[in-house]
Amino acid sequence: MNEQLLLPGLGVREPASIDNMFIAIVPDEEMAKRIKGLGHEVGKLLGVRGKFRPMELLHITLAHVGTYRGGLRPGHEKIARRICEEVASRFHPVEVGLDRVGCFTGREDGLPFVLQSTDADPDLYVLNESLVTGLLKLGVRSSGNQGFTPHVTMAYVKEPVDQVPIQPIRWTAGEIVLIHSLVGKSEHRVLGRWPLIGRGLHDFH
């Protein structure tokens, strides 16, 4: 074995980090505690086995900006900030209502155990479309924006569970948040917050 490969900086490379950037609605601390408690309670009743997410990571993704290796792309962050500011200036606070627990499929590293809605407020869809359309117009395209289902991922579980209704959880979202997620490290860094200060809903068509 070439012993030089064991020396710092000589042939041994650290694996590139994976970073996500997205725009989200983040529940306040009281609501996040309620959602986390619900996840554990319902998960226990359903026999869920898996890893529950820390309270500070709970959110509803509105628009995915991108996935990157070795750090965020500054140009994309600049565009995302611009779109957040533009959209937030046109939207009033939106109502969030989540009334069902179940699993999404399609992941090999664990099935998302989610809190979702069977009849989400149409304003959430308009907000999503406005953000995604704004990003597209400035050249930011993400495959993560193919379809929008408002939800909060509470855990990643080993086996699927049936969807079950719950007493609805509701709150008013008064801001949108741009988040840098360090994949695999259970860490979110807030890049910016924009209050929804508009008087009505306007899309970007």
PDB file of C-alpha atoms in Angstrom:
ATOM      1  CA  MET A   1       0.000   0.000   0.000  1.00  0.00           C
ATOM      2  CA  ASN A   2       1.248   3.463  -0.804  1.00  0.00           C
ATOM      3  CA  GLU A   3       1.476   5.099   2.607  1.00  0.00           C
ATOM      4  CA  GLN A   4       1.379   8.555   1.027  1.00  0.00           C
ATOM      5  CA  LEU A   5      -2.315   8.055   0.344  1.00  0.00           C
ATOM      6  CA  LEU A   6      -2.887   8.073   4.096  1.00  0.00           C
ATOM      7  CA  LEU A   7      -1.397  11.543   4.491  1.00  0.00           C
ATOM      8  CA  PRO A   8      -3.691  14.610   4.505  1.00  0.00           C
ATOM      9  CA  GLY A   9      -4.046  16.143   1.072  1.00  0.00           C
ATOM     10  CA  LEU A  10      -2.120  13.433  -0.769  1.00  0.00           C
ATOM     11  CA  GLY A  11      -4.547  11.423  -2.822  1.00  0.00           C
ATOM     12  CA  VAL A  12      -7.354  11.187  -0.278  1.00  0.00           C
ATOM     13  CA  ARG A  13     -10.389  13.237  -1.197  1.00  0.00           C
ATOM     14  CA  GLU A  14     -13.279  14.111   1.031  1.00  0.00           C
ATOM     15  CA  PRO A  15     -16.599  13.162  -0.584  1.00  0.00           C
ATOM     16  CA  ALA A  16     -18.413  16.157  -2.043  1.00  0.00           C
ATOM     17  CA  SER A  17     -21.280  17.388   0.087  1.00  0.00           C
ATOM     18  CA  ILE A  18     -24.803  17.357  -1.303  1.00  0.00           C
ATOM     19  CA  ASP A  19     -26.864  20.479  -0.760  1.00  0.00           C
ATOM     20  CA  ASN A  20     -30.510  21.251  -1.474  1.00  0.00           C
ATOM     21  CA  MET A  21     -32.067  24.685  -1.785  1.00  0.00           C
ATOM     22  CA  PHE A  22     -35.828  25.170  -1.614  1.00  0.00           C
ATOM     23  CA  ILE A  23     -38.574  27.641  -0.726  1.00  0.00           C
ATOM     24  CA  ALA A  24     -40.914  26.555   2.048  1.00  0.00           C
ATOM     25  CA  ILE A  25     -43.555  27.291   4.615  1.00  0.00           C
ATOM     26  CA  VAL A  26     -42.205  26.617   8.093  1.00  0.00           C
ATOM     27  CA  PRO A  27     -44.560  26.144  11.072  1.00  0.00           C
ATOM     28  CA  ASP A  28     -43.836  28.141  14.196  1.00  0.00           C
ATOM     29  CA  GLU A  29     -42.406  26.376  17.241  1.00  0.00           C
ATOM     30  CA  GLU A  30     -45.773  25.606  18.846  1.00  0.00           C
ATOM     31  CA  MET A  31     -47.190  24.140  15.641  1.00  0.00           C
ATOM     32  CA  ALA A  32     -44.002  22.183  14.949  1.00  0.00           C
ATOM     33  CA  LYS A  33     -44.242  20.614  18.425  1.00  0.00           C
ATOM     34  CA  ARG A  34     -47.849  19.673  17.729  1.00  0.00           C
ATOM     35  CA  ILE A  35     -46.961  18.079  14.380  1.00  0.00           C
ATOM     36  CA  LYS A  36     -44.033  16.169  15.864  1.00  0.00           C
ATOM     37  CA  GLY A  37     -46.201  14.871  18.705  1.00  0.00           C
ATOM     38  CA  LEU A  38     -48.904  13.838  16.253  1.00  0.00           C
ATOM     39  CA  GLY A  39     -46.368  11.961  14.148  1.00  0.00           C
ATOM     40  CA  HIS A  40     -45.150   9.939  17.099  1.00  0.00           C
ATOM     41  CA  GLU A  41     -48.679   9.280  18.373  1.00  0.00           C
ATOM     42  CA  VAL A  42     -50.144   8.166  15.047  1.00  0.00           C
ATOM     43  CA  GLY A  43     -46.936   6.377  14.104  1.00  0.00           C
ATOM     44  CA  LYS A  44     -47.147   4.296  17.270  1.00  0.00           C
ATOM     45  CA  LEU A  45     -50.767   3.366  16.550  1.00  0.00           C
ATOM     46  CA  LEU A  46     -49.876   2.358  12.984  1.00  0.00           C
ATOM     47  CA  GLY A  47     -46.778   0.412  13.990  1.00  0.00           C
ATOM     48  CA  VAL A  48     -44.424   2.721  12.137  1.00  0.00           C
ATOM     49  CA  ARG A  49     -40.728   1.832  12.273  1.00  0.00           C
ATOM     50  CA  GLY A  50     -38.326   4.468  11.119  1.00  0.00           C
ATOM     51  CA  LYS A  51     -36.468   7.698  11.854  1.00  0.00           C
ATOM     52  CA  PHE A  52     -38.544  10.698  12.893  1.00  0.00           C
ATOM     53  CA  ARG A  53     -37.350  14.133  11.862  1.00  0.00           C
ATOM     54  CA  PRO A  54     -36.258  16.792  14.356  1.00  0.00           C
ATOM     55  CA  MET A  55     -38.861  19.451  15.021  1.00  0.00           C
ATOM     56  CA  GLU A  56     -36.738  22.186  13.445  1.00  0.00           C
ATOM     57  CA  LEU A  57     -36.731  20.404  10.059  1.00  0.00           C
ATOM     58  CA  LEU A  58     -40.523  20.239   9.632  1.00  0.00           C
ATOM     59  CA  HIS A  59     -41.782  22.258   6.651  1.00  0.00           C
ATOM     60  CA  ILE A  60     -43.939  22.332   3.518  1.00  0.00           C
ATOM     61  CA  THR A  61     -41.842  22.642   0.360  1.00  0.00           C
ATOM     62  CA  LEU A  62     -43.362  25.178  -2.039  1.00  0.00           C
ATOM     63  CA  ALA A  63     -40.660  25.152  -4.725  1.00  0.00           C
ATOM     64  CA  HIS A  64     -37.408  23.246  -5.155  1.00  0.00           C
ATOM     65  CA  VAL A  65     -34.582  25.437  -6.442  1.00  0.00           C
ATOM     66  CA  GLY A  66     -31.867  22.826  -6.944  1.00  0.00           C
ATOM     67  CA  THR A  67     -29.610  20.030  -5.707  1.00  0.00           C
ATOM     68  CA  TYR A  68     -25.866  20.697  -5.765  1.00  0.00           C
ATOM     69  CA  ARG A  69     -22.580  18.965  -4.993  1.00  0.00           C
ATOM     70  CA  GLY A  70     -19.952  20.862  -3.060  1.00  0.00           C
ATOM     71  CA  GLY A  71     -22.006  23.909  -2.177  1.00  0.00           C
ATOM     72  CA  LEU A  72     -24.859  26.019  -3.470  1.00  0.00           C
ATOM     73  CA  ARG A  73     -24.747  27.830  -6.808  1.00  0.00           C
ATOM     74  CA  PRO A  74     -24.587  31.576  -5.997  1.00  0.00           C
ATOM     75  CA  GLY A  75     -26.458  32.555  -9.149  1.00  0.00           C
ATOM     76  CA  HIS A  76     -29.370  30.299  -8.251  1.00  0.00           C
ATOM     77  CA  GLU A  77     -29.476  31.645  -4.714  1.00  0.00           C
ATOM     78  CA  LYS A  78     -29.601  35.219  -6.032  1.00  0.00           C
ATOM     79  CA  ILE A  79     -32.475  34.337  -8.363  1.00  0.00           C
ATOM     80  CA  ALA A  80     -34.354  32.494  -5.606  1.00  0.00           C
ATOM     81  CA  ARG A  81     -34.060  35.516  -3.317  1.00  0.00           C
ATOM     82  CA  ARG A  82     -35.380  37.796  -6.047  1.00  0.00           C
ATOM     83  CA  ILE A  83     -38.384  35.559  -6.740  1.00  0.00           C
ATOM     84  CA  CYS A  84     -39.172  35.191  -3.034  1.00  0.00           C
ATOM     85  CA  GLU A  85     -39.198  38.958  -2.645  1.00  0.00           C
ATOM     86  CA  GLU A  86     -41.376  39.498  -5.723  1.00  0.00           C
ATOM     87  CA  VAL A  87     -43.914  36.798  -4.862  1.00  0.00           C
ATOM     88  CA  ALA A  88     -44.139  37.686  -1.170  1.00  0.00           C
ATOM     89  CA  SER A  89     -44.911  41.296  -2.041  1.00  0.00           C
ATOM     90  CA  ARG A  90     -48.001  40.141  -3.974  1.00  0.00           C
ATOM     91  CA  PHE A  91     -49.435  37.450  -1.679  1.00  0.00           C
ATOM     92  CA  HIS A  92     -51.378  37.717   1.508  1.00  0.00           C
ATOM     93  CA  PRO A  93     -50.947  35.073   4.272  1.00  0.00           C
ATOM     94  CA  VAL A  94     -52.325  31.666   3.277  1.00  0.00           C
ATOM     95  CA  GLU A  95     -54.225  29.061   5.258  1.00  0.00           C
ATOM     96  CA  VAL A  96     -52.677  25.648   5.781  1.00  0.00           C
ATOM     97  CA  GLY A  97     -54.926  22.701   6.599  1.00  0.00           C
ATOM     98  CA  LEU A  98     -53.619  19.126   6.898  1.00  0.00           C
ATOM     99  CA  ASP A  99     -56.028  16.290   7.636  1.00  0.00           C
ATOM    100  CA  ARG A 100     -54.497  12.955   6.664  1.00  0.00           C
ATOM    101  CA  VAL A 101     -51.478  10.820   7.543  1.00  0.00           C
ATOM    102  CA  GLY A 102     -49.901   8.296   5.193  1.00  0.00           C
ATOM    103  CA  CYS A 103     -46.842   7.350   3.133  1.00  0.00           C
ATOM    104  CA  PHE A 104     -45.374   8.443  -0.167  1.00  0.00           C
ATOM    105  CA  THR A 105     -43.530   5.884  -2.302  1.00  0.00           C
ATOM    106  CA  GLY A 106     -40.573   6.130  -4.639  1.00  0.00           C
ATOM    107  CA  ARG A 107     -37.578   6.402  -2.289  1.00  0.00           C
ATOM    108  CA  GLU A 108     -35.075   3.607  -1.704  1.00  0.00           C
ATOM    109  CA  ASP A 109     -33.687   5.054   1.539  1.00  0.00           C
ATOM    110  CA  GLY A 110     -37.010   5.196   3.367  1.00  0.00           C
ATOM    111  CA  LEU A 111     -40.641   5.995   2.648  1.00  0.00           C
ATOM    112  CA  PRO A 112     -41.765   9.516   3.614  1.00  0.00           C
ATOM    113  CA  PHE A 113     -44.343   9.318   6.426  1.00  0.00           C
ATOM    114  CA  VAL A 114     -46.308  12.508   5.846  1.00  0.00           C
ATOM    115  CA  LEU A 115     -49.040  14.781   7.103  1.00  0.00           C
ATOM    116  CA  GLN A 116     -50.996  15.980   4.073  1.00  0.00           C
ATOM    117  CA  SER A 117     -54.288  17.425   2.889  1.00  0.00           C
ATOM    118  CA  THR A 118     -57.183  15.928   0.971  1.00  0.00           C
ATOM    119  CA  ASP A 119     -58.583  19.371   0.168  1.00  0.00           C
ATOM    120  CA  ALA A 120     -55.797  21.956   0.359  1.00  0.00           C
ATOM    121  CA  ASP A 121     -56.512  25.675   0.145  1.00  0.00           C
ATOM    122  CA  PRO A 122     -56.291  26.692  -3.561  1.00  0.00           C
ATOM    123  CA  ASP A 123     -54.129  29.644  -2.506  1.00  0.00           C
ATOM    124  CA  LEU A 124     -51.299  27.205  -1.700  1.00  0.00           C
ATOM    125  CA  TYR A 125     -51.331  25.931  -5.270  1.00  0.00           C
ATOM    126  CA  VAL A 126     -51.304  29.454  -6.676  1.00  0.00           C
ATOM    127  CA  LEU A 127     -48.380  30.330  -4.410  1.00  0.00           C
ATOM    128  CA  ASN A 128     -46.489  27.226  -5.560  1.00  0.00           C
ATOM    129  CA  GLU A 129     -47.171  27.965  -9.231  1.00  0.00           C
ATOM    130  CA  SER A 130     -46.078  31.580  -8.902  1.00  0.00           C
ATOM    131  CA  LEU A 131     -42.753  30.620  -7.311  1.00  0.00           C
ATOM    132  CA  VAL A 132     -41.993  27.839  -9.797  1.00  0.00           C
ATOM    133  CA  THR A 133     -42.991  29.988 -12.788  1.00  0.00           C
ATOM    134  CA  GLY A 134     -40.869  32.866 -11.528  1.00  0.00           C
ATOM    135  CA  LEU A 135     -37.832  30.604 -11.172  1.00  0.00           C
ATOM    136  CA  LEU A 136     -38.364  29.164 -14.644  1.00  0.00           C
ATOM    137  CA  LYS A 137     -38.550  32.582 -16.245  1.00  0.00           C
ATOM    138  CA  LEU A 138     -35.107  33.363 -14.831  1.00  0.00           C
ATOM    139  CA  GLY A 139     -33.615  30.070 -15.989  1.00  0.00           C
ATOM    140  CA  VAL A 140     -33.861  27.909 -12.841  1.00  0.00           C
ATOM    141  CA  ARG A 141     -35.484  24.572 -13.640  1.00  0.00           C
ATOM    142  CA  SER A 142     -35.759  21.709 -11.144  1.00  0.00           C
ATOM    143  CA  SER A 143     -37.185  18.220 -11.620  1.00  0.00           C
ATOM    144  CA  GLY A 144     -38.309  18.479  -7.990  1.00  0.00           C
ATOM    145  CA  ASN A 145     -41.143  20.757  -9.110  1.00  0.00           C
ATOM    146  CA  GLN A 146     -43.034  18.152 -11.138  1.00  0.00           C
ATOM    147  CA  GLY A 147     -46.318  18.175  -9.257  1.00  0.00           C
ATOM    148  CA  PHE A 148     -47.196  19.772  -5.946  1.00  0.00           C
ATOM    149  CA  THR A 149     -48.806  17.993  -3.012  1.00  0.00           C
ATOM    150  CA  PRO A 150     -48.806  20.110   0.174  1.00  0.00           C
ATOM    151  CA  HIS A 151     -47.354  17.966   2.959  1.00  0.00           C
ATOM    152  CA  VAL A 152     -45.033  17.815   5.958  1.00  0.00           C
ATOM    153  CA  THR A 153     -42.630  14.859   6.098  1.00  0.00           C
ATOM    154  CA  MET A 154     -42.575  13.650   9.708  1.00  0.00           C
ATOM    155  CA  ALA A 155     -40.374  10.572   9.328  1.00  0.00           C
ATOM    156  CA  TYR A 156     -38.780   8.141   6.909  1.00  0.00           C
ATOM    157  CA  VAL A 157     -40.138   4.655   7.516  1.00  0.00           C
ATOM    158  CA  LYS A 158     -39.237   1.124   6.503  1.00  0.00           C
ATOM    159  CA  GLU A 159     -42.674  -0.115   5.448  1.00  0.00           C
ATOM    160  CA  PRO A 160     -45.718   1.656   3.974  1.00  0.00           C
ATOM    161  CA  VAL A 161     -48.808   2.367   6.058  1.00  0.00           C
ATOM    162  CA  ASP A 162     -52.364   3.059   4.974  1.00  0.00           C
ATOM    163  CA  GLN A 163     -53.615   6.630   4.825  1.00  0.00           C
ATOM    164  CA  VAL A 164     -55.770   7.552   7.802  1.00  0.00           C
ATOM    165  CA  PRO A 165     -57.791  10.709   8.489  1.00  0.00           C
ATOM    166  CA  ILE A 166     -56.996  12.875  11.514  1.00  0.00           C
ATOM    167  CA  GLN A 167     -58.496  15.906  13.175  1.00  0.00           C
ATOM    168  CA  PRO A 168     -57.300  18.718  10.876  1.00  0.00           C
ATOM    169  CA  ILE A 169     -54.250  20.732  11.859  1.00  0.00           C
ATOM    170  CA  ARG A 170     -54.570  24.332  10.710  1.00  0.00           C
ATOM    171  CA  TRP A 171     -52.484  27.464  10.827  1.00  0.00           C
ATOM    172  CA  THR A 172     -51.977  30.688   8.893  1.00  0.00           C
ATOM    173  CA  ALA A 173     -48.640  30.948   7.099  1.00  0.00           C
ATOM    174  CA  GLY A 174     -47.448  34.533   7.098  1.00  0.00           C
ATOM    175  CA  GLU A 175     -44.074  34.143   5.378  1.00  0.00           C
ATOM    176  CA  ILE A 176     -42.034  32.093   2.921  1.00  0.00           C
ATOM    177  CA  VAL A 177     -38.533  30.883   3.770  1.00  0.00           C
ATOM    178  CA  LEU A 178     -35.518  30.090   1.571  1.00  0.00           C
ATOM    179  CA  ILE A 179     -33.668  27.106   3.037  1.00  0.00           C
ATOM    180  CA  HIS A 180     -30.278  25.485   2.466  1.00  0.00           C
ATOM    181  CA  SER A 181     -30.498  21.820   3.445  1.00  0.00           C
ATOM    182  CA  LEU A 182     -27.277  19.911   4.175  1.00  0.00           C
ATOM    183  CA  VAL A 183     -28.268  16.465   2.951  1.00  0.00           C
ATOM    184  CA  GLY A 184     -27.513  13.657   5.376  1.00  0.00           C
ATOM    185  CA  LYS A 185     -26.631  16.017   8.222  1.00  0.00           C
ATOM    186  CA  SER A 186     -30.159  16.841   9.479  1.00  0.00           C
ATOM    187  CA  GLU A 187     -29.405  20.542   9.228  1.00  0.00           C
ATOM    188  CA  HIS A 188     -31.344  23.407   7.658  1.00  0.00           C
ATOM    189  CA  ARG A 189     -29.857  26.867   7.251  1.00  0.00           C
ATOM    190  CA  VAL A 190     -32.269  29.728   6.715  1.00  0.00           C
ATOM    191  CA  LEU A 191     -31.034  31.952   3.888  1.00  0.00           C
ATOM    192  CA  GLY A 192     -33.901  34.445   4.089  1.00  0.00           C
ATOM    193  CA  ARG A 193     -37.458  35.091   5.189  1.00  0.00           C
ATOM    194  CA  TRP A 194     -40.082  37.133   3.355  1.00  0.00           C
ATOM    195  CA  PRO A 195     -43.417  38.117   4.943  1.00  0.00           C
ATOM    196  CA  LEU A 196     -46.489  37.734   2.743  1.00  0.00           C
ATOM    197  CA  ILE A 197     -47.541  41.368   2.623  1.00  0.00           C
ATOM    198  CA  GLY A 198     -49.666  41.612  -0.520  1.00  0.00           C
ATOM    199  CA  ARG A 199     -53.377  42.320  -0.585  1.00  0.00           C
ATOM    200  CA  GLY A 200     -54.304  39.543  -2.996  1.00  0.00           C
ATOM    201  CA  LEU A 201     -53.074  36.583  -5.026  1.00  0.00           C
ATOM    202  CA  HIS A 202     -51.366  37.223  -8.346  1.00  0.00           C
ATOM    203  CA  ASP A 203     -49.599  34.641 -10.427  1.00  0.00           C
ATOM    204  CA  PHE A 204     -46.896  35.295 -12.979  1.00  0.00           C
ATOM    205  CA  HIS A 205     -48.755  34.478 -16.202  1.00  0.00           C
TER     206      HIS A 205
END
